[in-house]
Amino acid sequence: MIPAPFTYKRASSVDEALDLAAQAGEDGKFLAGGHSLMPLMKLRLAVPETLIDIGRLSELSYVREDDGHVVVGALTTHDELARSDLLGSELPLLAHAAGQVGDPQVRHCGTIGGSLAHADPAADLPAVALALRATFRTRGPSGSREIAAGDFFLGLFETALLPGELLTEIRIPRPPSAGWSFQKFTKRGIDWAIVGVAVQGANVALVNMGATPVRAAAVEGALASGMGPSQAAAHAADGTSPPDDLNGPRAYREHLARVLVRRALEESAARA
Ligand code: FAD
């Protein structure tokens, strides 16, 4: 439970963080809220030689409007998302889901950028980002770029971020439909989702139904063809590959997905 030795550097600006990351090379890692990285380091599943602490970069902590989008700084904590008036009125799906992450301590330390960059398929916000058709703005050694959420999650704990590339901002277009729902099935309130569902209008994304957060493409297709919530939800597990672990066998998760997607579509329709 004690991490391997590492060098600690604290960045006081985005530019400095990028410089430090470039110096550290492939053995460096950004440290944001530390609530995913530190547990991995204590288990020695992650052994970075250099930690670049970006946790005090207040310039990356904000929620505001920009050019028809709601934009969120990568260092914004889950608690700040949950309490944001702008998100509450414009993107209640994100505010509500952030309020379901872990417990108060996790929500006060953990950041949206850390959650997305960590790319745990059991995490809540990656699936929410898919349902909201978010785009991620990054800065790295080769400059800035924008990556669609659908192109960002490549595999288990694997993203399109390059070594030394910093996720700086999440950009979310105003959703065409007001209907939304977030369903999270857990054994205890503070647990990770055994299965979760994020719905925004006709966009449906699943938590913990594969190696990455996934869009429920078969459900979206069924809705587009005119099926109602019950019929469409019957396709929730189509094309997914959920884990088979101590929290539940694969067939149990497939069943949960169908039940939760139906509930989510019904709740979303009632809110639209
Ligand atoms: P860190 O742990 O600091 O970093 C995680 C990874 O992302 C590291 O590899 C780091 O290098 C990288 N990184 C961080 N920020 C950036 C950036 N801006 N650019 C590029 N790379 C970056 N999550 C849920 O979704 N649902 C839950 O129910 C839940 N429950 C939890 C319960 C507990 C007890 C704990 C400890 C965590 C839980 N989490 C849960 C995870 C929590 O949301 C984490 O805070 C989050 O996943 C990671 O955010 P962080 O800021 O702590 O990132």
Short mmCIF file of C-alpha atoms and ligand atoms in Angstrom, two decimals:
data_model
loop_
_atom_site.label_atom_id
_atom_site.label_comp_id
_atom_site.label_asym_id
_atom_site.label_seq_id
_atom_site.Cartn_x
_atom_site.Cartn_y
_atom_site.Cartn_z
CA MET A 1 0.00 0.00 0.00
CA ILE A 2 3.02 2.33 -0.27
CA PRO A 3 3.70 3.83 -3.71
CA ALA A 4 7.06 3.33 -5.41
CA PRO A 5 9.34 6.39 -5.06
CA PHE A 6 8.54 9.26 -7.43
CA THR A 7 9.54 12.85 -8.08
CA TYR A 8 6.86 15.44 -7.33
CA LYS A 9 6.57 18.70 -9.29
CA ARG A 10 3.80 21.24 -8.94
CA ALA A 11 2.78 23.29 -11.97
CA SER A 12 1.59 26.86 -11.47
CA SER A 13 0.30 27.33 -15.05
CA VAL A 14 -0.79 25.22 -18.01
CA ASP A 15 2.39 26.20 -19.86
CA GLU A 16 4.53 25.05 -16.94
CA ALA A 17 2.57 21.79 -16.70
CA LEU A 18 3.25 21.09 -20.38
CA ASP A 19 6.96 21.93 -19.98
CA LEU A 20 7.27 19.64 -16.95
CA ALA A 21 5.44 16.85 -18.79
CA ALA A 22 7.76 17.22 -21.78
CA GLN A 23 10.80 16.97 -19.48
CA ALA A 24 9.37 13.90 -17.71
CA GLY A 25 8.61 12.08 -20.98
CA GLU A 26 6.66 8.81 -20.97
CA ASP A 27 7.38 8.22 -17.26
CA GLY A 28 5.53 11.37 -16.15
CA LYS A 29 1.88 11.62 -15.17
CA PHE A 30 -0.43 14.51 -14.39
CA LEU A 31 -1.96 14.49 -10.91
CA ALA A 32 -5.35 16.20 -10.63
CA GLY A 33 -7.63 15.15 -7.73
CA GLY A 34 -5.55 11.99 -7.18
CA HIS A 35 -8.61 9.88 -6.46
CA SER A 36 -7.93 7.38 -9.23
CA LEU A 37 -4.18 7.72 -9.70
CA MET A 38 -3.11 7.50 -6.03
CA PRO A 39 -5.00 4.23 -5.35
CA LEU A 40 -3.34 2.72 -8.45
CA MET A 41 0.09 3.92 -7.27
CA LYS A 42 -0.45 2.48 -3.80
CA LEU A 43 -1.22 -0.87 -5.40
CA ARG A 44 1.80 -0.36 -7.68
CA LEU A 45 -0.43 -0.81 -10.71
CA ALA A 46 0.86 2.63 -11.77
CA VAL A 47 4.52 3.51 -11.14
CA PRO A 48 5.16 6.95 -12.67
CA GLU A 49 8.64 8.35 -12.05
CA THR A 50 7.39 11.95 -12.02
CA LEU A 51 4.06 13.35 -10.87
CA ILE A 52 3.13 16.75 -12.29
CA ASP A 53 0.59 18.22 -9.90
CA ILE A 54 -1.99 20.25 -11.86
CA GLY A 55 -4.45 20.31 -8.97
CA ARG A 56 -4.00 24.03 -8.25
CA LEU A 57 -4.46 25.27 -11.80
CA SER A 58 -7.52 27.39 -11.05
CA GLU A 59 -7.45 28.65 -14.65
CA LEU A 60 -8.83 25.20 -15.61
CA SER A 61 -11.68 25.27 -13.09
CA TYR A 62 -14.85 26.86 -14.51
CA VAL A 63 -18.28 26.29 -16.02
CA ARG A 64 -19.39 28.93 -18.52
CA GLU A 65 -21.09 29.57 -21.86
CA ASP A 66 -19.10 29.99 -25.05
CA ASP A 67 -20.36 30.22 -28.63
CA GLY A 68 -23.50 28.11 -28.18
CA HIS A 69 -21.72 25.60 -25.96
CA VAL A 70 -21.44 25.05 -22.26
CA VAL A 71 -17.73 24.67 -21.54
CA VAL A 72 -16.21 23.09 -18.46
CA GLY A 73 -12.59 23.37 -17.35
CA ALA A 74 -10.88 20.01 -16.86
CA LEU A 75 -10.00 20.77 -13.22
CA THR A 76 -13.61 21.42 -12.22
CA THR A 77 -14.50 19.05 -9.40
CA HIS A 78 -17.52 16.76 -9.36
CA ASP A 79 -18.94 18.81 -6.49
CA GLU A 80 -18.60 22.05 -8.46
CA LEU A 81 -20.39 20.42 -11.40
CA ALA A 82 -23.19 19.20 -9.16
CA ARG A 83 -23.67 22.67 -7.66
CA SER A 84 -23.36 24.70 -10.87
CA ASP A 85 -26.45 26.83 -11.56
CA LEU A 86 -25.58 26.98 -15.26
CA LEU A 87 -25.40 23.19 -15.53
CA GLY A 88 -28.54 22.87 -13.44
CA SER A 89 -30.48 24.90 -15.98
CA GLU A 90 -28.69 24.00 -19.25
CA LEU A 91 -27.24 20.50 -18.73
CA PRO A 92 -28.95 18.93 -15.72
CA LEU A 93 -27.78 15.47 -16.85
CA LEU A 94 -24.16 16.41 -16.13
CA ALA A 95 -24.94 18.16 -12.84
CA HIS A 96 -27.04 15.26 -11.61
CA ALA A 97 -24.57 12.54 -12.65
CA ALA A 98 -21.65 14.39 -11.03
CA GLY A 99 -23.67 14.43 -7.80
CA GLN A 100 -23.86 10.61 -7.95
CA VAL A 101 -20.07 10.06 -8.10
CA GLY A 102 -18.71 8.32 -5.02
CA ASP A 103 -19.09 10.17 -1.73
CA PRO A 104 -18.61 13.84 -0.72
CA GLN A 105 -14.84 13.44 -0.28
CA VAL A 106 -14.45 11.95 -3.76
CA ARG A 107 -16.65 14.68 -5.25
CA HIS A 108 -14.67 17.48 -3.59
CA CYS A 109 -11.30 16.16 -4.85
CA GLY A 110 -12.05 14.32 -8.10
CA THR A 111 -12.18 16.30 -11.34
CA ILE A 112 -14.07 15.83 -14.59
CA GLY A 113 -10.80 15.90 -16.54
CA GLY A 114 -9.32 13.20 -14.30
CA SER A 115 -12.39 11.04 -14.69
CA LEU A 116 -12.35 11.32 -18.50
CA ALA A 117 -8.57 10.88 -18.83
CA HIS A 118 -8.61 7.86 -16.52
CA ALA A 119 -11.22 6.20 -18.80
CA ASP A 120 -12.53 3.67 -16.32
CA PRO A 121 -15.51 1.98 -18.03
CA ALA A 122 -17.27 1.88 -14.62
CA ALA A 123 -17.01 5.68 -14.23
CA ASP A 124 -20.11 7.81 -14.66
CA LEU A 125 -18.95 10.94 -16.47
CA PRO A 126 -17.39 9.32 -19.57
CA ALA A 127 -20.80 7.87 -20.54
CA VAL A 128 -22.45 11.22 -19.78
CA ALA A 129 -19.95 12.91 -22.10
CA LEU A 130 -20.88 10.43 -24.86
CA ALA A 131 -24.61 11.05 -24.39
CA LEU A 132 -24.01 14.82 -24.49
CA ARG A 133 -21.88 14.54 -27.67
CA ALA A 134 -19.10 16.44 -25.90
CA THR A 135 -15.81 17.45 -27.47
CA PHE A 136 -12.54 17.53 -25.53
CA ARG A 137 -10.00 20.31 -26.02
CA THR A 138 -6.39 19.40 -25.32
CA ARG A 139 -2.94 20.99 -25.31
CA GLY A 140 0.21 19.01 -25.86
CA PRO A 141 3.69 18.97 -27.35
CA SER A 142 2.23 19.31 -30.87
CA GLY A 143 -0.22 22.09 -30.02
CA SER A 144 -3.96 22.11 -29.40
CA ARG A 145 -6.62 19.81 -30.74
CA GLU A 146 -10.25 18.87 -30.27
CA ILE A 147 -11.31 15.24 -29.90
CA ALA A 148 -14.93 14.09 -30.06
CA ALA A 149 -15.97 12.02 -27.04
CA GLY A 150 -16.82 9.20 -29.45
CA ASP A 151 -13.18 9.08 -30.63
CA PHE A 152 -11.58 9.56 -27.21
CA PHE A 153 -12.12 6.27 -25.35
CA LEU A 154 -9.99 3.63 -27.06
CA GLY A 155 -9.90 0.75 -24.57
CA LEU A 156 -9.72 -0.19 -20.91
CA PHE A 157 -8.12 2.85 -19.21
CA GLU A 158 -6.89 3.93 -22.64
CA THR A 159 -7.66 7.22 -24.40
CA ALA A 160 -6.59 9.19 -27.46
CA LEU A 161 -4.42 11.45 -25.24
CA LEU A 162 -0.75 11.36 -26.22
CA PRO A 163 2.08 11.35 -23.66
CA GLY A 164 2.37 14.82 -22.15
CA GLU A 165 -0.98 15.95 -23.59
CA LEU A 166 -3.25 17.76 -21.16
CA LEU A 167 -7.04 17.67 -21.33
CA THR A 168 -7.99 21.29 -20.72
CA GLU A 169 -11.68 21.75 -21.53
CA ILE A 170 -14.89 19.84 -22.17
CA ARG A 171 -17.21 21.52 -24.70
CA ILE A 172 -20.85 20.51 -24.81
CA PRO A 173 -23.33 21.72 -27.44
CA ARG A 174 -26.80 22.75 -26.25
CA PRO A 175 -28.86 19.55 -26.51
CA PRO A 176 -31.71 19.68 -29.05
CA SER A 177 -34.05 17.89 -26.64
CA ALA A 178 -34.62 18.79 -22.99
CA GLY A 179 -35.36 15.21 -21.94
CA TRP A 180 -32.64 13.50 -19.90
CA SER A 181 -32.11 10.75 -17.36
CA PHE A 182 -29.25 9.13 -15.46
CA GLN A 183 -29.77 5.69 -13.97
CA LYS A 184 -27.07 4.06 -11.86
CA PHE A 185 -27.49 0.65 -10.28
CA THR A 186 -25.26 0.07 -7.24
CA LYS A 187 -25.23 -2.24 -4.25
CA ARG A 188 -24.67 0.74 -1.89
CA GLY A 189 -25.32 4.41 -2.60
CA ILE A 190 -21.62 5.39 -2.73
CA ASP A 191 -20.51 2.51 -4.98
CA TRP A 192 -19.44 2.50 -8.60
CA ALA A 193 -22.17 1.55 -11.07
CA ILE A 194 -22.69 -2.14 -11.74
CA VAL A 195 -24.44 -0.75 -14.81
CA GLY A 196 -25.38 2.85 -15.57
CA VAL A 197 -27.29 4.65 -18.32
CA ALA A 198 -27.10 8.27 -19.48
CA VAL A 199 -29.82 9.56 -21.79
CA GLN A 200 -30.05 12.99 -23.42
CA GLY A 201 -32.90 13.12 -25.94
CA ALA A 202 -32.31 10.25 -28.37
CA ASN A 203 -28.68 9.79 -27.28
CA VAL A 204 -28.11 6.79 -25.03
CA ALA A 205 -24.78 5.76 -23.44
CA LEU A 206 -23.91 2.94 -21.07
CA VAL A 207 -21.62 2.66 -18.03
CA ASN A 208 -19.76 -0.63 -17.38
CA MET A 209 -21.08 -2.53 -20.39
CA GLY A 210 -17.72 -2.98 -22.12
CA ALA A 211 -14.04 -2.03 -21.98
CA THR A 212 -14.99 1.58 -22.68
CA PRO A 213 -18.09 3.67 -22.08
CA VAL A 214 -20.33 2.83 -25.03
CA ARG A 215 -23.17 4.37 -26.99
CA ALA A 216 -26.20 2.08 -27.04
CA ALA A 217 -26.26 2.24 -30.83
CA ALA A 218 -28.98 -0.41 -31.21
CA VAL A 219 -31.28 1.51 -28.86
CA GLU A 220 -30.58 4.79 -30.67
CA GLY A 221 -31.35 3.08 -33.98
CA ALA A 222 -34.58 1.59 -32.63
CA LEU A 223 -35.72 5.00 -31.36
CA ALA A 224 -34.89 6.57 -34.72
CA SER A 225 -37.03 3.94 -36.46
CA GLY A 226 -40.01 4.96 -34.31
CA MET A 227 -39.98 2.31 -31.58
CA GLY A 228 -41.18 3.31 -28.12
CA PRO A 229 -39.07 3.10 -24.91
CA SER A 230 -39.96 -0.51 -24.02
CA GLN A 231 -39.26 -1.92 -27.48
CA ALA A 232 -36.10 0.13 -27.92
CA ALA A 233 -34.78 -0.80 -24.46
CA ALA A 234 -34.99 -4.49 -25.37
CA HIS A 235 -31.91 -3.81 -27.57
CA ALA A 236 -29.85 -2.25 -24.74
CA ALA A 237 -27.34 -5.10 -24.50
CA ASP A 238 -26.98 -5.62 -28.27
CA GLY A 239 -23.35 -5.26 -29.33
CA THR A 240 -22.04 -4.81 -25.77
CA SER A 241 -19.48 -6.93 -23.91
CA PRO A 242 -20.02 -6.33 -20.19
CA PRO A 243 -17.60 -7.70 -17.61
CA ASP A 244 -18.30 -10.94 -15.76
CA ASP A 245 -17.08 -10.34 -12.19
CA LEU A 246 -17.93 -10.55 -8.48
CA ASN A 247 -20.47 -7.74 -8.86
CA GLY A 248 -22.50 -9.76 -11.33
CA PRO A 249 -22.30 -12.13 -14.27
CA ARG A 250 -22.58 -10.89 -17.80
CA ALA A 251 -26.22 -11.99 -18.23
CA TYR A 252 -27.18 -10.06 -15.09
CA ARG A 253 -25.61 -6.88 -16.46
CA GLU A 254 -27.35 -7.38 -19.81
CA HIS A 255 -30.67 -7.68 -17.99
CA LEU A 256 -29.89 -4.59 -15.88
CA ALA A 257 -29.04 -2.62 -19.02
CA ARG A 258 -32.43 -3.42 -20.56
CA VAL A 259 -34.30 -2.48 -17.38
CA LEU A 260 -32.32 0.72 -16.75
CA VAL A 261 -32.52 1.90 -20.36
CA ARG A 262 -36.31 1.49 -20.32
CA ARG A 263 -36.54 3.48 -17.08
CA ALA A 264 -34.19 6.13 -18.44
CA LEU A 265 -36.09 6.54 -21.71
CA GLU A 266 -39.40 6.81 -19.87
CA GLU A 267 -38.02 9.37 -17.44
CA SER A 268 -36.39 11.35 -20.23
CA ALA A 269 -39.65 11.39 -22.23
CA ALA A 270 -41.55 12.64 -19.19
CA ARG A 271 -39.07 15.53 -18.83
CA ALA A 272 -38.98 16.54 -22.52
P1 FAD B 1 -6.43 11.67 -10.90
O1 FAD B 1 -6.59 10.48 -10.01
O2 FAD B 1 -5.55 12.77 -10.41
O3 FAD B 1 -5.92 11.21 -12.34
C1 FAD B 1 -6.48 10.11 -13.00
C2 FAD B 1 -5.75 9.90 -14.33
O4 FAD B 1 -6.06 10.95 -15.24
C3 FAD B 1 -4.23 9.92 -14.20
O5 FAD B 1 -3.70 9.03 -15.15
C4 FAD B 1 -3.85 11.34 -14.57
O6 FAD B 1 -2.53 11.43 -15.08
C5 FAD B 1 -4.88 11.67 -15.61
N1 FAD B 1 -5.29 13.08 -15.67
C6 FAD B 1 -5.93 13.76 -14.68
N2 FAD B 1 -6.28 14.99 -15.12
C7 FAD B 1 -5.82 15.08 -16.41
C8 FAD B 1 -5.88 16.10 -17.40
N3 FAD B 1 -6.50 17.27 -17.18
N4 FAD B 1 -5.32 15.86 -18.60
C9 FAD B 1 -4.72 14.67 -18.85
N5 FAD B 1 -4.64 13.66 -17.96
C10 FAD B 1 -5.19 13.86 -16.75
N6 FAD B 1 -15.92 7.73 -10.23
C11 FAD B 1 -17.14 7.59 -10.78
O7 FAD B 1 -17.33 7.95 -11.93
N7 FAD B 1 -18.19 7.07 -10.08
C12 FAD B 1 -18.06 6.66 -8.79
O8 FAD B 1 -19.04 6.21 -8.18
C13 FAD B 1 -16.78 6.77 -8.18
N8 FAD B 1 -16.57 6.37 -6.91
C14 FAD B 1 -15.33 6.49 -6.36
C15 FAD B 1 -15.14 6.07 -5.04
C16 FAD B 1 -13.89 6.16 -4.47
C17 FAD B 1 -13.73 5.69 -3.05
C18 FAD B 1 -12.81 6.70 -5.21
C19 FAD B 1 -11.44 6.84 -4.58
C20 FAD B 1 -12.99 7.16 -6.50
C21 FAD B 1 -14.24 7.04 -7.09
N9 FAD B 1 -14.47 7.48 -8.39
C22 FAD B 1 -15.72 7.34 -8.96
C23 FAD B 1 -13.37 8.05 -9.20
C24 FAD B 1 -13.33 9.57 -9.04
O9 FAD B 1 -14.38 10.13 -9.79
C25 FAD B 1 -11.99 10.15 -9.52
O10 FAD B 1 -11.89 11.39 -8.92
C26 FAD B 1 -11.84 10.36 -10.99
O11 FAD B 1 -12.06 9.16 -11.68
C27 FAD B 1 -10.43 10.81 -11.34
O12 FAD B 1 -10.33 12.18 -11.14
P2 FAD B 1 -9.07 12.80 -10.41
O13 FAD B 1 -9.16 14.28 -10.60
O14 FAD B 1 -9.03 12.28 -9.03
O15 FAD B 1 -7.87 12.24 -11.31
#
